[in-house]
Amino acid sequence: MVTGMKSKPDFSLECECGGLVAGCDEAGRGPLCGPVVAAAVIFPSYDMDIPVVITDSKQMSARARAAAYDWITQNTIWAVGQCSPAEIDELNILWASMLAMRRAVDGLARRPDITLVDGNRVPPDMTGRAVVRGDAKSLSIAAASIIAKETRDAIMRDLAARFPQYGWDKNAGYPTASHLQAIEKYGINECYRKSFRPIKERMENEITDN
């Protein structure tokens, strides 16, 4: 039983679908840099004792999210997929997110009969059902949201060790005031999404100035 949060996703949608059901969600559509990361999760049973809070990752504290991540990765079938900044620039962020989700589902050790996808769109060629605010309704989607966010945050911390001047370990690549100031001071590198407006405008201004 999951307790302690206002929002309490459950397995109602999974039971409604029948068969082997995966939940899928992504993290990192809004940042200026780093990959977009998706995760897919299958619970092997809907009668499991779940001793941690599993809900929309954005509504959880860092400690609760880390505890949930540890439990999910030890007790479910899960996989992650991602798209690089270069792929995001080539495809645009929507289709890169779709591709990351496809990669996550394809990486599962068992192929689901249907995938519950957070949002209003199912990736092409995927047997699935879109669920708006799915991470607040489905435990499988909520678990995927936790895996995706924790995975992406870890990636950004690793990148921050290489490029500490941008503060990615704190801002996760989002366009905070201090991050934008760092970009102005230090410029951009290969981790940035060059199709995103602040970065694209900066590159265009540099060309104009030269």
JSON list of C-alpha atoms in Angstrom, two decimals:
[
{"chain": "A", "resi": 1, "resn": "MET", "atom": "CA", "xyz": [0.00, 0.00, 0.00]},
{"chain": "A", "resi": 2, "resn": "VAL", "atom": "CA", "xyz": [1.30, 3.45, -0.97]},
{"chain": "A", "resi": 3, "resn": "THR", "atom": "CA", "xyz": [0.70, 6.21, 1.53]},
{"chain": "A", "resi": 4, "resn": "GLY", "atom": "CA", "xyz": [1.88, 9.67, 2.44]},
{"chain": "A", "resi": 5, "resn": "MET", "atom": "CA", "xyz": [1.02, 11.66, -0.70]},
{"chain": "A", "resi": 6, "resn": "LYS", "atom": "CA", "xyz": [-2.12, 13.46, -1.83]},
{"chain": "A", "resi": 7, "resn": "SER", "atom": "CA", "xyz": [-1.83, 11.95, -5.27]},
{"chain": "A", "resi": 8, "resn": "LYS", "atom": "CA", "xyz": [-2.07, 8.18, -5.12]},
{"chain": "A", "resi": 9, "resn": "PRO", "atom": "CA", "xyz": [-1.68, 6.44, -8.44]},
{"chain": "A", "resi": 10, "resn": "ASP", "atom": "CA", "xyz": [-2.73, 2.81, -8.52]},
{"chain": "A", "resi": 11, "resn": "PHE", "atom": "CA", "xyz": [-3.02, -0.16, -10.87]},
{"chain": "A", "resi": 12, "resn": "SER", "atom": "CA", "xyz": [-6.56, 0.57, -12.10]},
{"chain": "A", "resi": 13, "resn": "LEU", "atom": "CA", "xyz": [-5.46, 1.41, -15.65]},
{"chain": "A", "resi": 14, "resn": "GLU", "atom": "CA", "xyz": [-3.12, -1.57, -15.79]},
{"chain": "A", "resi": 15, "resn": "CYS", "atom": "CA", "xyz": [-5.91, -3.93, -14.74]},
{"chain": "A", "resi": 16, "resn": "GLU", "atom": "CA", "xyz": [-8.26, -2.30, -17.23]},
{"chain": "A", "resi": 17, "resn": "CYS", "atom": "CA", "xyz": [-5.82, -2.93, -20.08]},
{"chain": "A", "resi": 18, "resn": "GLY", "atom": "CA", "xyz": [-5.09, -6.56, -19.22]},
{"chain": "A", "resi": 19, "resn": "GLY", "atom": "CA", "xyz": [-2.06, -8.49, -20.38]},
{"chain": "A", "resi": 20, "resn": "LEU", "atom": "CA", "xyz": [1.49, -7.37, -19.68]},
{"chain": "A", "resi": 21, "resn": "VAL", "atom": "CA", "xyz": [1.44, -3.59, -19.21]},
{"chain": "A", "resi": 22, "resn": "ALA", "atom": "CA", "xyz": [4.36, -1.17, -19.18]},
{"chain": "A", "resi": 23, "resn": "GLY", "atom": "CA", "xyz": [4.31, 2.43, -18.02]},
{"chain": "A", "resi": 24, "resn": "CYS", "atom": "CA", "xyz": [6.43, 4.95, -19.87]},
{"chain": "A", "resi": 25, "resn": "ASP", "atom": "CA", "xyz": [7.45, 8.54, -19.16]},
{"chain": "A", "resi": 26, "resn": "GLU", "atom": "CA", "xyz": [10.28, 10.93, -20.02]},
{"chain": "A", "resi": 27, "resn": "ALA", "atom": "CA", "xyz": [12.34, 13.61, -18.32]},
{"chain": "A", "resi": 28, "resn": "GLY", "atom": "CA", "xyz": [14.24, 16.55, -19.71]},
{"chain": "A", "resi": 29, "resn": "ARG", "atom": "CA", "xyz": [12.15, 18.10, -22.46]},
{"chain": "A", "resi": 30, "resn": "GLY", "atom": "CA", "xyz": [12.68, 21.66, -21.20]},
{"chain": "A", "resi": 31, "resn": "PRO", "atom": "CA", "xyz": [16.42, 21.95, -20.45]},
{"chain": "A", "resi": 32, "resn": "LEU", "atom": "CA", "xyz": [18.84, 23.71, -22.77]},
{"chain": "A", "resi": 33, "resn": "CYS", "atom": "CA", "xyz": [21.37, 20.89, -22.66]},
{"chain": "A", "resi": 34, "resn": "GLY", "atom": "CA", "xyz": [21.83, 17.20, -22.04]},
{"chain": "A", "resi": 35, "resn": "PRO", "atom": "CA", "xyz": [19.77, 14.29, -23.34]},
{"chain": "A", "resi": 36, "resn": "VAL", "atom": "CA", "xyz": [16.07, 13.67, -23.06]},
{"chain": "A", "resi": 37, "resn": "VAL", "atom": "CA", "xyz": [15.64, 10.43, -21.09]},
{"chain": "A", "resi": 38, "resn": "ALA", "atom": "CA", "xyz": [12.70, 8.03, -21.06]},
{"chain": "A", "resi": 39, "resn": "ALA", "atom": "CA", "xyz": [12.00, 5.03, -18.88]},
{"chain": "A", "resi": 40, "resn": "ALA", "atom": "CA", "xyz": [9.65, 2.07, -19.14]},
{"chain": "A", "resi": 41, "resn": "VAL", "atom": "CA", "xyz": [8.57, -0.04, -16.15]},
{"chain": "A", "resi": 42, "resn": "ILE", "atom": "CA", "xyz": [6.62, -3.29, -15.81]},
{"chain": "A", "resi": 43, "resn": "PHE", "atom": "CA", "xyz": [5.43, -4.43, -12.39]},
{"chain": "A", "resi": 44, "resn": "PRO", "atom": "CA", "xyz": [5.60, -8.24, -12.25]},
{"chain": "A", "resi": 45, "resn": "SER", "atom": "CA", "xyz": [2.57, -8.32, -9.93]},
{"chain": "A", "resi": 46, "resn": "TYR", "atom": "CA", "xyz": [-0.16, -5.91, -8.89]},
{"chain": "A", "resi": 47, "resn": "ASP", "atom": "CA", "xyz": [-0.33, -7.50, -5.43]},
{"chain": "A", "resi": 48, "resn": "MET", "atom": "CA", "xyz": [3.17, -6.43, -4.41]},
{"chain": "A", "resi": 49, "resn": "ASP", "atom": "CA", "xyz": [3.86, -4.84, -1.06]},
{"chain": "A", "resi": 50, "resn": "ILE", "atom": "CA", "xyz": [5.27, -1.42, -1.99]},
{"chain": "A", "resi": 51, "resn": "PRO", "atom": "CA", "xyz": [7.06, 0.09, 1.02]},
{"chain": "A", "resi": 52, "resn": "VAL", "atom": "CA", "xyz": [7.97, 3.37, -0.69]},
{"chain": "A", "resi": 53, "resn": "VAL", "atom": "CA", "xyz": [6.02, 6.28, -2.15]},
{"chain": "A", "resi": 54, "resn": "ILE", "atom": "CA", "xyz": [5.63, 6.03, -5.93]},
{"chain": "A", "resi": 55, "resn": "THR", "atom": "CA", "xyz": [3.92, 8.98, -7.57]},
{"chain": "A", "resi": 56, "resn": "ASP", "atom": "CA", "xyz": [4.65, 11.84, -9.97]},
{"chain": "A", "resi": 57, "resn": "SER", "atom": "CA", "xyz": [8.40, 12.35, -9.59]},
{"chain": "A", "resi": 58, "resn": "LYS", "atom": "CA", "xyz": [8.00, 16.13, -9.73]},
{"chain": "A", "resi": 59, "resn": "GLN", "atom": "CA", "xyz": [5.92, 16.03, -6.54]},
{"chain": "A", "resi": 60, "resn": "MET", "atom": "CA", "xyz": [8.47, 14.02, -4.55]},
{"chain": "A", "resi": 61, "resn": "SER", "atom": "CA", "xyz": [11.38, 15.10, -2.39]},
{"chain": "A", "resi": 62, "resn": "ALA", "atom": "CA", "xyz": [14.86, 14.09, -3.55]},
{"chain": "A", "resi": 63, "resn": "ARG", "atom": "CA", "xyz": [15.15, 11.61, -0.66]},
{"chain": "A", "resi": 64, "resn": "ALA", "atom": "CA", "xyz": [11.78, 9.97, -1.38]},
{"chain": "A", "resi": 65, "resn": "ARG", "atom": "CA", "xyz": [12.57, 9.80, -5.08]},
{"chain": "A", "resi": 66, "resn": "ALA", "atom": "CA", "xyz": [15.95, 8.16, -4.43]},
{"chain": "A", "resi": 67, "resn": "ALA", "atom": "CA", "xyz": [14.34, 5.57, -2.13]},
{"chain": "A", "resi": 68, "resn": "ALA", "atom": "CA", "xyz": [11.68, 4.84, -4.74]},
{"chain": "A", "resi": 69, "resn": "TYR", "atom": "CA", "xyz": [14.32, 4.53, -7.47]},
{"chain": "A", "resi": 70, "resn": "ASP", "atom": "CA", "xyz": [16.22, 1.94, -5.44]},
{"chain": "A", "resi": 71, "resn": "TRP", "atom": "CA", "xyz": [13.09, -0.10, -4.79]},
{"chain": "A", "resi": 72, "resn": "ILE", "atom": "CA", "xyz": [11.81, 0.09, -8.38]},
{"chain": "A", "resi": 73, "resn": "THR", "atom": "CA", "xyz": [15.12, -0.94, -9.92]},
{"chain": "A", "resi": 74, "resn": "GLN", "atom": "CA", "xyz": [15.30, -3.96, -7.59]},
{"chain": "A", "resi": 75, "resn": "ASN", "atom": "CA", "xyz": [11.70, -5.15, -7.91]},
{"chain": "A", "resi": 76, "resn": "THR", "atom": "CA", "xyz": [10.42, -4.42, -11.41]},
{"chain": "A", "resi": 77, "resn": "ILE", "atom": "CA", "xyz": [11.30, -4.94, -15.04]},
{"chain": "A", "resi": 78, "resn": "TRP", "atom": "CA", "xyz": [12.64, -1.63, -16.31]},
{"chain": "A", "resi": 79, "resn": "ALA", "atom": "CA", "xyz": [14.74, 0.01, -19.00]},
{"chain": "A", "resi": 80, "resn": "VAL", "atom": "CA", "xyz": [15.78, 3.48, -20.08]},
{"chain": "A", "resi": 81, "resn": "GLY", "atom": "CA", "xyz": [16.30, 5.12, -23.45]},
{"chain": "A", "resi": 82, "resn": "GLN", "atom": "CA", "xyz": [17.61, 8.51, -24.40]},
{"chain": "A", "resi": 83, "resn": "CYS", "atom": "CA", "xyz": [18.21, 10.89, -27.28]},
{"chain": "A", "resi": 84, "resn": "SER", "atom": "CA", "xyz": [21.29, 13.06, -27.46]},
{"chain": "A", "resi": 85, "resn": "PRO", "atom": "CA", "xyz": [21.34, 16.84, -27.99]},
{"chain": "A", "resi": 86, "resn": "ALA", "atom": "CA", "xyz": [22.33, 16.23, -31.62]},
{"chain": "A", "resi": 87, "resn": "GLU", "atom": "CA", "xyz": [19.31, 13.96, -32.12]},
{"chain": "A", "resi": 88, "resn": "ILE", "atom": "CA", "xyz": [17.07, 16.53, -30.44]},
{"chain": "A", "resi": 89, "resn": "ASP", "atom": "CA", "xyz": [18.34, 19.19, -32.85]},
{"chain": "A", "resi": 90, "resn": "GLU", "atom": "CA", "xyz": [17.74, 16.89, -35.81]},
{"chain": "A", "resi": 91, "resn": "LEU", "atom": "CA", "xyz": [14.28, 15.58, -34.85]},
{"chain": "A", "resi": 92, "resn": "ASN", "atom": "CA", "xyz": [12.94, 18.36, -32.53]},
{"chain": "A", "resi": 93, "resn": "ILE", "atom": "CA", "xyz": [12.23, 17.71, -28.87]},
{"chain": "A", "resi": 94, "resn": "LEU", "atom": "CA", "xyz": [8.80, 16.12, -29.37]},
{"chain": "A", "resi": 95, "resn": "TRP", "atom": "CA", "xyz": [10.00, 13.44, -31.75]},
{"chain": "A", "resi": 96, "resn": "ALA", "atom": "CA", "xyz": [13.22, 12.92, -29.84]},
{"chain": "A", "resi": 97, "resn": "SER", "atom": "CA", "xyz": [11.09, 12.26, -26.74]},
{"chain": "A", "resi": 98, "resn": "MET", "atom": "CA", "xyz": [9.00, 9.78, -28.72]},
{"chain": "A", "resi": 99, "resn": "LEU", "atom": "CA", "xyz": [12.16, 8.01, -29.91]},
{"chain": "A", "resi": 100, "resn": "ALA", "atom": "CA", "xyz": [13.59, 7.87, -26.38]},
{"chain": "A", "resi": 101, "resn": "MET", "atom": "CA", "xyz": [10.34, 6.24, -25.22]},
{"chain": "A", "resi": 102, "resn": "ARG", "atom": "CA", "xyz": [10.51, 3.75, -28.06]},
{"chain": "A", "resi": 103, "resn": "ARG", "atom": "CA", "xyz": [14.07, 2.88, -27.08]},
{"chain": "A", "resi": 104, "resn": "ALA", "atom": "CA", "xyz": [13.08, 2.44, -23.44]},
{"chain": "A", "resi": 105, "resn": "VAL", "atom": "CA", "xyz": [10.23, 0.04, -24.27]},
{"chain": "A", "resi": 106, "resn": "ASP", "atom": "CA", "xyz": [12.42, -1.85, -26.76]},
{"chain": "A", "resi": 107, "resn": "GLY", "atom": "CA", "xyz": [15.01, -2.27, -24.00]},
{"chain": "A", "resi": 108, "resn": "LEU", "atom": "CA", "xyz": [12.65, -4.12, -21.65]},
{"chain": "A", "resi": 109, "resn": "ALA", "atom": "CA", "xyz": [13.50, -7.74, -20.91]},
{"chain": "A", "resi": 110, "resn": "ARG", "atom": "CA", "xyz": [9.88, -8.64, -21.65]},
{"chain": "A", "resi": 111, "resn": "ARG", "atom": "CA", "xyz": [7.79, -7.14, -24.44]},
{"chain": "A", "resi": 112, "resn": "PRO", "atom": "CA", "xyz": [4.59, -5.57, -23.07]},
{"chain": "A", "resi": 113, "resn": "ASP", "atom": "CA", "xyz": [1.22, -6.18, -24.67]},
{"chain": "A", "resi": 114, "resn": "ILE", "atom": "CA", "xyz": [0.43, -2.49, -24.21]},
{"chain": "A", "resi": 115, "resn": "THR", "atom": "CA", "xyz": [2.25, 0.58, -22.91]},
{"chain": "A", "resi": 116, "resn": "LEU", "atom": "CA", "xyz": [0.63, 3.34, -20.89]},
{"chain": "A", "resi": 117, "resn": "VAL", "atom": "CA", "xyz": [2.33, 6.57, -21.99]},
{"chain": "A", "resi": 118, "resn": "ASP", "atom": "CA", "xyz": [2.26, 9.78, -19.97]},
{"chain": "A", "resi": 119, "resn": "GLY", "atom": "CA", "xyz": [0.83, 12.65, -22.00]},
{"chain": "A", "resi": 120, "resn": "ASN", "atom": "CA", "xyz": [-1.46, 12.94, -24.99]},
{"chain": "A", "resi": 121, "resn": "ARG", "atom": "CA", "xyz": [0.50, 11.06, -27.64]},
{"chain": "A", "resi": 122, "resn": "VAL", "atom": "CA", "xyz": [1.77, 7.51, -28.15]},
{"chain": "A", "resi": 123, "resn": "PRO", "atom": "CA", "xyz": [5.04, 7.04, -30.08]},
{"chain": "A", "resi": 124, "resn": "PRO", "atom": "CA", "xyz": [4.58, 5.73, -33.63]},
{"chain": "A", "resi": 125, "resn": "ASP", "atom": "CA", "xyz": [4.55, 1.95, -34.05]},
{"chain": "A", "resi": 126, "resn": "MET", "atom": "CA", "xyz": [3.91, 1.41, -30.34]},
{"chain": "A", "resi": 127, "resn": "THR", "atom": "CA", "xyz": [0.86, -0.41, -29.04]},
{"chain": "A", "resi": 128, "resn": "GLY", "atom": "CA", "xyz": [-0.11, 1.98, -26.32]},
{"chain": "A", "resi": 129, "resn": "ARG", "atom": "CA", "xyz": [-2.54, 4.30, -24.64]},
{"chain": "A", "resi": 130, "resn": "ALA", "atom": "CA", "xyz": [-1.85, 7.95, -23.89]},
{"chain": "A", "resi": 131, "resn": "VAL", "atom": "CA", "xyz": [-2.79, 9.02, -20.37]},
{"chain": "A", "resi": 132, "resn": "VAL", "atom": "CA", "xyz": [-2.85, 12.73, -19.57]},
{"chain": "A", "resi": 133, "resn": "ARG", "atom": "CA", "xyz": [-1.28, 13.27, -16.12]},
{"chain": "A", "resi": 134, "resn": "GLY", "atom": "CA", "xyz": [-0.60, 9.58, -16.16]},
{"chain": "A", "resi": 135, "resn": "ASP", "atom": "CA", "xyz": [2.10, 9.82, -13.51]},
{"chain": "A", "resi": 136, "resn": "ALA", "atom": "CA", "xyz": [-0.63, 10.79, -11.02]},
{"chain": "A", "resi": 137, "resn": "LYS", "atom": "CA", "xyz": [-2.91, 7.92, -12.11]},
{"chain": "A", "resi": 138, "resn": "SER", "atom": "CA", "xyz": [-0.86, 4.87, -13.00]},
{"chain": "A", "resi": 139, "resn": "LEU", "atom": "CA", "xyz": [1.77, 3.35, -10.71]},
{"chain": "A", "resi": 140, "resn": "SER", "atom": "CA", "xyz": [3.64, 2.01, -13.74]},
{"chain": "A", "resi": 141, "resn": "ILE", "atom": "CA", "xyz": [3.87, 5.47, -15.30]},
{"chain": "A", "resi": 142, "resn": "ALA", "atom": "CA", "xyz": [4.77, 7.05, -11.97]},
{"chain": "A", "resi": 143, "resn": "ALA", "atom": "CA", "xyz": [7.57, 4.51, -11.52]},
{"chain": "A", "resi": 144, "resn": "ALA", "atom": "CA", "xyz": [8.81, 5.31, -15.03]},
{"chain": "A", "resi": 145, "resn": "SER", "atom": "CA", "xyz": [8.79, 9.03, -14.24]},
{"chain": "A", "resi": 146, "resn": "ILE", "atom": "CA", "xyz": [11.00, 8.38, -11.20]},
{"chain": "A", "resi": 147, "resn": "ILE", "atom": "CA", "xyz": [13.47, 6.24, -13.15]},
{"chain": "A", "resi": 148, "resn": "ALA", "atom": "CA", "xyz": [13.64, 8.78, -15.98]},
{"chain": "A", "resi": 149, "resn": "LYS", "atom": "CA", "xyz": [14.24, 11.75, -13.69]},
{"chain": "A", "resi": 150, "resn": "GLU", "atom": "CA", "xyz": [16.78, 10.02, -11.45]},
{"chain": "A", "resi": 151, "resn": "THR", "atom": "CA", "xyz": [18.66, 8.73, -14.49]},
{"chain": "A", "resi": 152, "resn": "ARG", "atom": "CA", "xyz": [18.75, 12.09, -16.19]},
{"chain": "A", "resi": 153, "resn": "ASP", "atom": "CA", "xyz": [19.77, 13.91, -13.02]},
{"chain": "A", "resi": 154, "resn": "ALA", "atom": "CA", "xyz": [22.67, 11.47, -12.62]},
{"chain": "A", "resi": 155, "resn": "ILE", "atom": "CA", "xyz": [23.73, 12.12, -16.21]},
{"chain": "A", "resi": 156, "resn": "MET", "atom": "CA", "xyz": [23.69, 15.86, -15.59]},
{"chain": "A", "resi": 157, "resn": "ARG", "atom": "CA", "xyz": [25.75, 15.45, -12.43]},
{"chain": "A", "resi": 158, "resn": "ASP", "atom": "CA", "xyz": [28.34, 13.50, -14.40]},
{"chain": "A", "resi": 159, "resn": "LEU", "atom": "CA", "xyz": [28.42, 16.20, -17.08]},
{"chain": "A", "resi": 160, "resn": "ALA", "atom": "CA", "xyz": [28.72, 18.85, -14.36]},
{"chain": "A", "resi": 161, "resn": "ALA", "atom": "CA", "xyz": [31.93, 17.18, -13.19]},
{"chain": "A", "resi": 162, "resn": "ARG", "atom": "CA", "xyz": [33.36, 17.77, -16.68]},
{"chain": "A", "resi": 163, "resn": "PHE", "atom": "CA", "xyz": [31.91, 21.27, -17.07]},
{"chain": "A", "resi": 164, "resn": "PRO", "atom": "CA", "xyz": [31.49, 22.66, -13.53]},
{"chain": "A", "resi": 165, "resn": "GLN", "atom": "CA", "xyz": [31.10, 26.27, -14.64]},
{"chain": "A", "resi": 166, "resn": "TYR", "atom": "CA", "xyz": [27.48, 25.75, -15.75]},
{"chain": "A", "resi": 167, "resn": "GLY", "atom": "CA", "xyz": [26.05, 24.40, -12.49]},
{"chain": "A", "resi": 168, "resn": "TRP", "atom": "CA", "xyz": [24.27, 21.50, -14.17]},
{"chain": "A", "resi": 169, "resn": "ASP", "atom": "CA", "xyz": [24.33, 19.51, -10.94]},
{"chain": "A", "resi": 170, "resn": "LYS", "atom": "CA", "xyz": [21.97, 22.15, -9.50]},
{"chain": "A", "resi": 171, "resn": "ASN", "atom": "CA", "xyz": [19.97, 23.41, -12.50]},
{"chain": "A", "resi": 172, "resn": "ALA", "atom": "CA", "xyz": [19.86, 20.10, -14.48]},
{"chain": "A", "resi": 173, "resn": "GLY", "atom": "CA", "xyz": [20.30, 22.17, -17.63]},
{"chain": "A", "resi": 174, "resn": "TYR", "atom": "CA", "xyz": [17.16, 24.26, -17.21]},
{"chain": "A", "resi": 175, "resn": "PRO", "atom": "CA", "xyz": [17.39, 27.96, -18.16]},
{"chain": "A", "resi": 176, "resn": "THR", "atom": "CA", "xyz": [17.77, 29.45, -14.69]},
{"chain": "A", "resi": 177, "resn": "ALA", "atom": "CA", "xyz": [19.14, 32.98, -14.36]},
{"chain": "A", "resi": 178, "resn": "SER", "atom": "CA", "xyz": [22.52, 31.74, -13.13]},
{"chain": "A", "resi": 179, "resn": "HIS", "atom": "CA", "xyz": [22.70, 29.17, -15.95]},
{"chain": "A", "resi": 180, "resn": "LEU", "atom": "CA", "xyz": [22.00, 31.81, -18.59]},
{"chain": "A", "resi": 181, "resn": "GLN", "atom": "CA", "xyz": [24.68, 34.02, -17.04]},
{"chain": "A", "resi": 182, "resn": "ALA", "atom": "CA", "xyz": [27.15, 31.13, -17.22]},
{"chain": "A", "resi": 183, "resn": "ILE", "atom": "CA", "xyz": [26.31, 30.60, -20.89]},
{"chain": "A", "resi": 184, "resn": "GLU", "atom": "CA", "xyz": [26.91, 34.30, -21.53]},
{"chain": "A", "resi": 185, "resn": "LYS", "atom": "CA", "xyz": [30.28, 34.10, -19.79]},
{"chain": "A", "resi": 186, "resn": "TYR", "atom": "CA", "xyz": [31.60, 30.72, -20.96]},
{"chain": "A", "resi": 187, "resn": "GLY", "atom": "CA", "xyz": [29.75, 30.07, -24.21]},
{"chain": "A", "resi": 188, "resn": "ILE", "atom": "CA", "xyz": [28.28, 26.73, -25.24]},
{"chain": "A", "resi": 189, "resn": "ASN", "atom": "CA", "xyz": [29.65, 23.26, -25.91]},
{"chain": "A", "resi": 190, "resn": "GLU", "atom": "CA", "xyz": [28.57, 19.97, -27.47]},
{"chain": "A", "resi": 191, "resn": "CYS", "atom": "CA", "xyz": [26.12, 19.28, -24.63]},
{"chain": "A", "resi": 192, "resn": "TYR", "atom": "CA", "xyz": [23.81, 22.12, -25.68]},
{"chain": "A", "resi": 193, "resn": "ARG", "atom": "CA", "xyz": [20.69, 21.81, -27.81]},
{"chain": "A", "resi": 194, "resn": "LYS", "atom": "CA", "xyz": [21.46, 24.24, -30.58]},
{"chain": "A", "resi": 195, "resn": "SER", "atom": "CA", "xyz": [17.86, 24.34, -31.84]},
{"chain": "A", "resi": 196, "resn": "PHE", "atom": "CA", "xyz": [16.56, 25.70, -28.53]},
{"chain": "A", "resi": 197, "resn": "ARG", "atom": "CA", "xyz": [15.79, 29.40, -28.67]},
{"chain": "A", "resi": 198, "resn": "PRO", "atom": "CA", "xyz": [18.29, 30.91, -26.18]},
{"chain": "A", "resi": 199, "resn": "ILE", "atom": "CA", "xyz": [21.13, 28.84, -27.65]},
{"chain": "A", "resi": 200, "resn": "LYS", "atom": "CA", "xyz": [20.05, 29.36, -31.27]},
{"chain": "A", "resi": 201, "resn": "GLU", "atom": "CA", "xyz": [19.74, 33.11, -30.74]},
{"chain": "A", "resi": 202, "resn": "ARG", "atom": "CA", "xyz": [23.17, 33.27, -29.12]},
{"chain": "A", "resi": 203, "resn": "MET", "atom": "CA", "xyz": [24.74, 31.42, -32.07]},
{"chain": "A", "resi": 204, "resn": "GLU", "atom": "CA", "xyz": [22.97, 33.70, -34.56]},
{"chain": "A", "resi": 205, "resn": "ASN", "atom": "CA", "xyz": [24.17, 36.80, -32.69]},
{"chain": "A", "resi": 206, "resn": "GLU", "atom": "CA", "xyz": [27.74, 35.51, -32.75]},
{"chain": "A", "resi": 207, "resn": "ILE", "atom": "CA", "xyz": [27.53, 35.07, -36.51]},
{"chain": "A", "resi": 208, "resn": "THR", "atom": "CA", "xyz": [26.08, 38.59, -36.90]},
{"chain": "A", "resi": 209, "resn": "ASP", "atom": "CA", "xyz": [28.77, 40.10, -34.68]},
{"chain": "A", "resi": 210, "resn": "ASN", "atom": "CA", "xyz": [31.49, 38.44, -36.72]}
]
